[in-house]
Amino acid sequence: PVLLYGTYVYGQFDIIPTFLITLGVYLALKNRIYQALIVIGVAATFKNFALVLILPLALILGKDLKEKIKLFLIGASPFIVSFLIVLFQAPSQAIYTLIPKFYVVVNTQIESTYEIISKLARFGFLALSYLVVIIFSQTLKVDKQSKILYLSTVSLSLVFALSPFILFHYINIMIPLLILTLSKVFLFIVSAAIFKLWTPLQQVGVFAPINKNLLTNFPSTAELVNKIFPYSLISSFFYYVFFSISVFIILYCSYLLLFTSKPDESINKH
């Protein structure tokens, strides 16, 4: 309960895009293609990482180039409308929504050349990996349901695992989609839950609605642990756990897609 509350209630409004992404994928599986793209587009207005799902789904669900473009525009339109509204009212905020947070961190904190290059390299690898997802969405001749499930899961996992600036609580957004995609996700859920217990954002802060003033000065678990053992070591350990499991999900979904998926029946009909 604490994990769910911390992630989906205190963690801003993550429960909304989580629900919309899950619903959008479900609608796509039911071949309700226009509703699916609209729902994913609305999810992107809350958290723009949902944008990575629009192009793959449009390529998978569209029958020809014209329909693929149409589906992409339908999916992107809620975000575009939302962006234009914010652009006229608060231009700086609108531009901020298009800039990955790690660029903002670079501009506000002094970082070494290695750290900056490392972040940019991760972003570059993320872009190349996403390009592979796009190519698979268009060219891979397997059944649509497999492509929808596995490529959606891979797309989001890539964003959360390879983004140069990682916010760990975002990975919990993957859990509903993983339940649809994979049967054995207990290791992932447990590791995510353990990391949450060590994250200051989700410790004392989750009880803020009870009495914010009373709990403001309470030390977090990280602060208490750091008095007897370097918390940075624990944080680094769970980072590698998080990263390793994310990579495993990407590789495992890719394996299922390439080697266990059924051929596209529409090809056989022709």
mmCIF file of C-alpha atoms in Angstrom, residues 3-253:
data_model
loop_
_atom_site.group_PDB
_atom_site.id
_atom_site.type_symbol
_atom_site.label_atom_id
_atom_site.label_comp_id
_atom_site.label_asym_id
_atom_site.label_seq_id
_atom_site.Cartn_x
_atom_site.Cartn_y
_atom_site.Cartn_z
ATOM 1 C CA LEU A 3 4.479 1.726 -2.524
ATOM 2 C CA LEU A 4 1.246 2.254 -4.451
ATOM 3 C CA TYR A 5 0.385 5.387 -2.504
ATOM 4 C CA GLY A 6 3.859 6.854 -2.834
ATOM 5 C CA THR A 7 4.070 6.206 -6.556
ATOM 6 C CA TYR A 8 0.598 6.962 -7.780
ATOM 7 C CA VAL A 9 -0.671 9.598 -5.333
ATOM 8 C CA TYR A 10 2.223 11.496 -3.809
ATOM 9 C CA GLY A 11 4.284 11.049 -6.988
ATOM 10 C CA GLN A 12 2.380 13.859 -8.691
ATOM 11 C CA PHE A 13 -0.301 12.433 -11.014
ATOM 12 C CA ASP A 14 1.515 9.376 -12.367
ATOM 13 C CA ILE A 15 -1.550 7.192 -11.863
ATOM 14 C CA ILE A 16 -3.315 9.072 -14.692
ATOM 15 C CA PRO A 17 -0.800 8.438 -17.519
ATOM 16 C CA THR A 18 -0.250 4.925 -16.142
ATOM 17 C CA PHE A 19 -3.957 4.163 -16.492
ATOM 18 C CA LEU A 20 -4.173 5.835 -19.911
ATOM 19 C CA ILE A 21 -1.131 4.003 -21.295
ATOM 20 C CA THR A 22 -2.500 0.666 -20.090
ATOM 21 C CA LEU A 23 -5.938 1.481 -21.513
ATOM 22 C CA GLY A 24 -4.420 2.632 -24.809
ATOM 23 C CA VAL A 25 -2.451 -0.595 -25.236
ATOM 24 C CA TYR A 26 -5.544 -2.628 -24.326
ATOM 25 C CA LEU A 27 -7.628 -0.783 -26.927
ATOM 26 C CA ALA A 28 -4.924 -1.364 -29.522
ATOM 27 C CA LEU A 29 -5.006 -5.087 -28.745
ATOM 28 C CA LYS A 30 -8.776 -4.995 -29.306
ATOM 29 C CA ASN A 31 -8.157 -3.291 -32.682
ATOM 30 C CA ARG A 32 -9.922 -0.106 -31.597
ATOM 31 C CA ILE A 33 -7.140 1.803 -33.243
ATOM 32 C CA TYR A 34 -8.418 5.374 -33.230
ATOM 33 C CA GLN A 35 -9.501 5.252 -29.591
ATOM 34 C CA ALA A 36 -6.142 3.703 -28.690
ATOM 35 C CA LEU A 37 -4.096 6.474 -30.310
ATOM 36 C CA ILE A 38 -6.271 9.211 -28.790
ATOM 37 C CA VAL A 39 -5.913 7.727 -25.305
ATOM 38 C CA ILE A 40 -2.125 7.444 -25.672
ATOM 39 C CA GLY A 41 -2.060 11.045 -26.929
ATOM 40 C CA VAL A 42 -3.971 12.218 -23.865
ATOM 41 C CA ALA A 43 -1.505 10.288 -21.661
ATOM 42 C CA ALA A 44 1.309 12.283 -23.303
ATOM 43 C CA THR A 45 -0.286 15.533 -22.146
ATOM 44 C CA PHE A 46 0.363 14.409 -18.560
ATOM 45 C CA LYS A 47 3.783 12.757 -19.028
ATOM 46 C CA ASN A 48 5.429 13.244 -22.408
ATOM 47 C CA PHE A 49 7.299 9.914 -22.337
ATOM 48 C CA ALA A 50 4.032 8.411 -23.620
ATOM 49 C CA LEU A 51 4.891 10.033 -26.961
ATOM 50 C CA VAL A 52 7.308 7.174 -27.690
ATOM 51 C CA LEU A 53 4.319 4.827 -28.097
ATOM 52 C CA ILE A 54 2.484 6.842 -30.747
ATOM 53 C CA LEU A 55 4.704 6.230 -33.782
ATOM 54 C CA PRO A 56 5.195 2.467 -33.212
ATOM 55 C CA LEU A 57 1.458 1.946 -32.703
ATOM 56 C CA ALA A 58 0.633 4.021 -35.786
ATOM 57 C CA LEU A 59 3.043 1.945 -37.885
ATOM 58 C CA ILE A 60 1.719 -1.346 -36.507
ATOM 59 C CA LEU A 61 -1.998 -0.547 -36.746
ATOM 60 C CA GLY A 62 -2.098 1.431 -40.002
ATOM 61 C CA LYS A 63 -2.873 -0.564 -43.147
ATOM 62 C CA ASP A 64 -1.098 1.765 -45.562
ATOM 63 C CA LEU A 65 1.069 4.868 -45.494
ATOM 64 C CA LYS A 66 -1.902 7.240 -45.559
ATOM 65 C CA GLU A 67 -3.556 5.570 -42.565
ATOM 66 C CA LYS A 68 -0.268 5.363 -40.661
ATOM 67 C CA ILE A 69 0.229 9.138 -41.045
ATOM 68 C CA LYS A 70 -3.390 9.731 -40.059
ATOM 69 C CA LEU A 71 -3.058 7.614 -36.923
ATOM 70 C CA PHE A 72 0.180 9.352 -35.950
ATOM 71 C CA LEU A 73 -1.422 12.787 -36.280
ATOM 72 C CA ILE A 74 -4.457 11.649 -34.292
ATOM 73 C CA GLY A 75 -2.210 10.334 -31.526
ATOM 74 C CA ALA A 76 -0.021 13.432 -31.448
ATOM 75 C CA SER A 77 -2.886 15.947 -31.635
ATOM 76 C CA PRO A 78 -3.808 16.005 -27.893
ATOM 77 C CA PHE A 79 -0.198 16.781 -26.981
ATOM 78 C CA ILE A 80 0.112 19.385 -29.749
ATOM 79 C CA VAL A 81 -3.092 21.147 -28.664
ATOM 80 C CA SER A 82 -1.974 21.084 -25.027
ATOM 81 C CA PHE A 83 1.481 22.371 -25.970
ATOM 82 C CA LEU A 84 0.079 25.268 -28.028
ATOM 83 C CA ILE A 85 -2.229 26.332 -25.193
ATOM 84 C CA VAL A 86 0.671 26.395 -22.745
ATOM 85 C CA LEU A 87 2.913 28.073 -25.332
ATOM 86 C CA PHE A 88 0.602 31.086 -25.563
ATOM 87 C CA GLN A 89 0.064 31.321 -21.813
ATOM 88 C CA ALA A 90 3.532 30.435 -20.491
ATOM 89 C CA PRO A 91 6.149 30.044 -23.259
ATOM 90 C CA SER A 92 8.969 29.082 -20.900
ATOM 91 C CA GLN A 93 6.947 26.238 -19.420
ATOM 92 C CA ALA A 94 5.981 25.001 -22.890
ATOM 93 C CA ILE A 95 9.607 24.887 -24.004
ATOM 94 C CA TYR A 96 10.552 23.122 -20.765
ATOM 95 C CA THR A 97 8.163 20.267 -21.606
ATOM 96 C CA LEU A 98 10.171 19.584 -24.781
ATOM 97 C CA ILE A 99 13.585 19.603 -23.090
ATOM 98 C CA PRO A 100 14.673 16.444 -21.230
ATOM 99 C CA LYS A 101 15.257 17.198 -17.568
ATOM 100 C CA PHE A 102 18.910 16.182 -17.710
ATOM 101 C CA TYR A 103 19.639 19.206 -19.943
ATOM 102 C CA VAL A 104 18.133 21.447 -17.282
ATOM 103 C CA VAL A 105 20.342 19.799 -14.661
ATOM 104 C CA VAL A 106 23.409 20.410 -16.828
ATOM 105 C CA ASN A 107 22.541 24.099 -17.014
ATOM 106 C CA THR A 108 21.905 24.522 -13.286
ATOM 107 C CA GLN A 109 24.709 22.414 -11.796
ATOM 108 C CA ILE A 110 28.416 22.201 -12.401
ATOM 109 C CA GLU A 111 29.230 18.823 -13.923
ATOM 110 C CA SER A 112 32.412 17.286 -15.245
ATOM 111 C CA THR A 113 32.995 16.819 -18.947
ATOM 112 C CA TYR A 114 32.779 13.050 -18.427
ATOM 113 C CA GLU A 115 29.318 13.327 -16.835
ATOM 114 C CA ILE A 116 28.000 15.489 -19.646
ATOM 115 C CA ILE A 117 29.441 13.220 -22.363
ATOM 116 C CA SER A 118 28.096 10.168 -20.543
ATOM 117 C CA LYS A 119 24.579 11.607 -20.449
ATOM 118 C CA LEU A 120 24.675 12.615 -24.093
ATOM 119 C CA ALA A 121 26.019 9.179 -25.051
ATOM 120 C CA ARG A 122 23.156 7.486 -23.231
ATOM 121 C CA PHE A 123 20.679 9.758 -24.988
ATOM 122 C CA GLY A 124 22.290 8.949 -28.329
ATOM 123 C CA PHE A 125 22.077 5.222 -27.651
ATOM 124 C CA LEU A 126 18.455 5.694 -26.609
ATOM 125 C CA ALA A 127 17.722 7.421 -29.927
ATOM 126 C CA LEU A 128 19.391 4.623 -31.923
ATOM 127 C CA SER A 129 17.564 1.935 -29.943
ATOM 128 C CA TYR A 130 14.251 3.673 -30.511
ATOM 129 C CA LEU A 131 15.041 3.795 -34.233
ATOM 130 C CA VAL A 132 15.333 -0.017 -34.135
ATOM 131 C CA VAL A 133 11.885 -0.162 -32.488
ATOM 132 C CA ILE A 134 10.475 1.978 -35.318
ATOM 133 C CA ILE A 135 12.061 -0.287 -37.943
ATOM 134 C CA PHE A 136 10.655 -3.390 -36.248
ATOM 135 C CA SER A 137 7.226 -1.761 -36.027
ATOM 136 C CA GLN A 138 7.205 -1.276 -39.789
ATOM 137 C CA THR A 139 9.022 -4.327 -41.127
ATOM 138 C CA LEU A 140 8.683 -7.215 -38.677
ATOM 139 C CA LYS A 141 6.212 -9.780 -40.048
ATOM 140 C CA VAL A 142 4.677 -11.165 -36.839
ATOM 141 C CA ASP A 143 1.182 -10.936 -35.395
ATOM 142 C CA LYS A 144 0.034 -7.471 -34.376
ATOM 143 C CA GLN A 145 -0.726 -8.332 -30.756
ATOM 144 C CA SER A 146 2.842 -9.436 -30.130
ATOM 145 C CA LYS A 147 4.239 -6.307 -31.758
ATOM 146 C CA ILE A 148 1.887 -4.056 -29.774
ATOM 147 C CA LEU A 149 2.705 -5.626 -26.406
ATOM 148 C CA TYR A 150 6.416 -6.216 -26.771
ATOM 149 C CA LEU A 151 7.384 -3.060 -28.657
ATOM 150 C CA SER A 152 5.327 -0.858 -26.310
ATOM 151 C CA THR A 153 7.075 -2.455 -23.337
ATOM 152 C CA VAL A 154 10.498 -2.115 -24.958
ATOM 153 C CA SER A 155 9.888 1.529 -25.913
ATOM 154 C CA LEU A 156 9.027 2.589 -22.367
ATOM 155 C CA SER A 157 11.775 0.442 -20.838
ATOM 156 C CA LEU A 158 14.319 2.116 -23.110
ATOM 157 C CA VAL A 159 13.207 5.563 -21.973
ATOM 158 C CA PHE A 160 13.400 4.661 -18.280
ATOM 159 C CA ALA A 161 16.626 2.652 -18.478
ATOM 160 C CA LEU A 162 18.695 4.747 -20.899
ATOM 161 C CA SER A 163 17.514 8.275 -20.238
ATOM 162 C CA PRO A 164 20.586 10.201 -19.040
ATOM 163 C CA PHE A 165 18.619 11.578 -16.093
ATOM 164 C CA ILE A 166 16.700 8.783 -14.354
ATOM 165 C CA LEU A 167 13.741 9.249 -12.053
ATOM 166 C CA PHE A 168 13.361 5.849 -10.463
ATOM 167 C CA HIS A 169 9.687 6.057 -9.555
ATOM 168 C CA TYR A 170 8.783 6.196 -13.260
ATOM 169 C CA ILE A 171 9.661 2.516 -13.569
ATOM 170 C CA ASN A 172 6.568 1.635 -11.539
ATOM 171 C CA ILE A 173 4.500 2.948 -14.435
ATOM 172 C CA MET A 174 5.691 -0.148 -16.283
ATOM 173 C CA ILE A 175 4.139 -2.632 -13.848
ATOM 174 C CA PRO A 176 0.597 -2.773 -15.351
ATOM 175 C CA LEU A 177 2.058 -3.143 -18.842
ATOM 176 C CA LEU A 178 4.473 -5.829 -17.653
ATOM 177 C CA ILE A 179 1.588 -7.782 -16.151
ATOM 178 C CA LEU A 180 -0.034 -7.744 -19.592
ATOM 179 C CA THR A 181 3.229 -8.683 -21.309
ATOM 180 C CA LEU A 182 5.104 -11.041 -18.984
ATOM 181 C CA SER A 183 3.909 -13.707 -16.580
ATOM 182 C CA LYS A 184 6.859 -13.530 -14.179
ATOM 183 C CA VAL A 185 7.391 -10.004 -12.941
ATOM 184 C CA PHE A 186 7.789 -10.656 -9.201
ATOM 185 C CA LEU A 187 11.541 -9.960 -9.276
ATOM 186 C CA PHE A 188 10.968 -6.624 -10.969
ATOM 187 C CA ILE A 189 8.167 -5.624 -8.592
ATOM 188 C CA VAL A 190 10.145 -6.614 -5.502
ATOM 189 C CA SER A 191 13.267 -4.747 -6.613
ATOM 190 C CA ALA A 192 11.202 -1.667 -7.462
ATOM 191 C CA ALA A 193 9.493 -1.850 -4.066
ATOM 192 C CA ILE A 194 12.820 -2.209 -2.235
ATOM 193 C CA PHE A 195 14.293 0.775 -4.037
ATOM 194 C CA LYS A 196 11.220 2.847 -3.210
ATOM 195 C CA LEU A 197 11.807 2.261 0.482
ATOM 196 C CA TRP A 198 15.250 3.853 0.111
ATOM 197 C CA THR A 199 14.090 6.805 -1.950
ATOM 198 C CA PRO A 200 13.701 10.004 0.144
ATOM 199 C CA LEU A 201 10.782 11.200 -2.001
ATOM 200 C CA GLN A 202 8.715 8.173 -0.957
ATOM 201 C CA GLN A 203 9.597 7.921 2.726
ATOM 202 C CA VAL A 204 8.336 10.496 5.231
ATOM 203 C CA GLY A 205 6.923 12.555 2.362
ATOM 204 C CA VAL A 206 4.212 10.014 1.561
ATOM 205 C CA PHE A 207 2.469 10.927 4.790
ATOM 206 C CA ALA A 208 2.501 14.672 4.104
ATOM 207 C CA PRO A 209 -1.298 14.935 3.660
ATOM 208 C CA ILE A 210 -1.732 13.732 7.269
ATOM 209 C CA ASN A 211 0.151 16.640 8.785
ATOM 210 C CA LYS A 212 2.764 18.263 6.587
ATOM 211 C CA ASN A 213 4.096 20.602 9.264
ATOM 212 C CA LEU A 214 4.479 17.809 11.825
ATOM 213 C CA LEU A 215 6.490 15.529 9.567
ATOM 214 C CA THR A 216 8.564 18.111 7.693
ATOM 215 C CA ASN A 217 11.565 17.831 9.998
ATOM 216 C CA PHE A 218 11.553 14.045 10.340
ATOM 217 C CA PRO A 219 14.756 12.465 8.951
ATOM 218 C CA SER A 220 14.404 10.197 5.943
ATOM 219 C CA THR A 221 15.597 6.589 5.925
ATOM 220 C CA ALA A 222 18.518 7.687 3.754
ATOM 221 C CA GLU A 223 19.624 10.250 6.332
ATOM 222 C CA LEU A 224 19.451 7.723 9.165
ATOM 223 C CA VAL A 225 21.324 5.039 7.228
ATOM 224 C CA ASN A 226 23.984 7.503 6.122
ATOM 225 C CA LYS A 227 25.013 8.002 9.743
ATOM 226 C CA ILE A 228 26.251 4.413 10.000
ATOM 227 C CA PHE A 229 26.834 3.401 6.380
ATOM 228 C CA PRO A 230 27.376 5.402 3.167
ATOM 229 C CA TYR A 231 23.935 5.719 1.619
ATOM 230 C CA SER A 232 25.487 6.433 -1.787
ATOM 231 C CA LEU A 233 26.670 2.810 -1.949
ATOM 232 C CA ILE A 234 23.164 1.514 -1.332
ATOM 233 C CA SER A 235 21.729 3.940 -3.858
ATOM 234 C CA SER A 236 24.285 2.878 -6.471
ATOM 235 C CA PHE A 237 23.558 -0.798 -5.822
ATOM 236 C CA PHE A 238 19.835 -0.363 -6.381
ATOM 237 C CA TYR A 239 20.502 1.755 -9.436
ATOM 238 C CA TYR A 240 22.359 -1.175 -11.022
ATOM 239 C CA VAL A 241 19.568 -3.521 -9.933
ATOM 240 C CA PHE A 242 17.049 -1.213 -11.575
ATOM 241 C CA PHE A 243 19.142 -0.835 -14.729
ATOM 242 C CA SER A 244 19.907 -4.561 -15.023
ATOM 243 C CA ILE A 245 16.268 -5.572 -14.688
ATOM 244 C CA SER A 246 15.233 -2.939 -17.231
ATOM 245 C CA VAL A 247 17.794 -4.283 -19.698
ATOM 246 C CA PHE A 248 16.578 -7.815 -19.001
ATOM 247 C CA ILE A 249 12.998 -6.760 -19.822
ATOM 248 C CA ILE A 250 14.160 -5.172 -23.090
ATOM 249 C CA LEU A 251 16.161 -8.240 -24.125
ATOM 250 C CA TYR A 252 13.524 -10.744 -23.011
ATOM 251 C CA CYS A 253 10.701 -8.935 -24.810
#
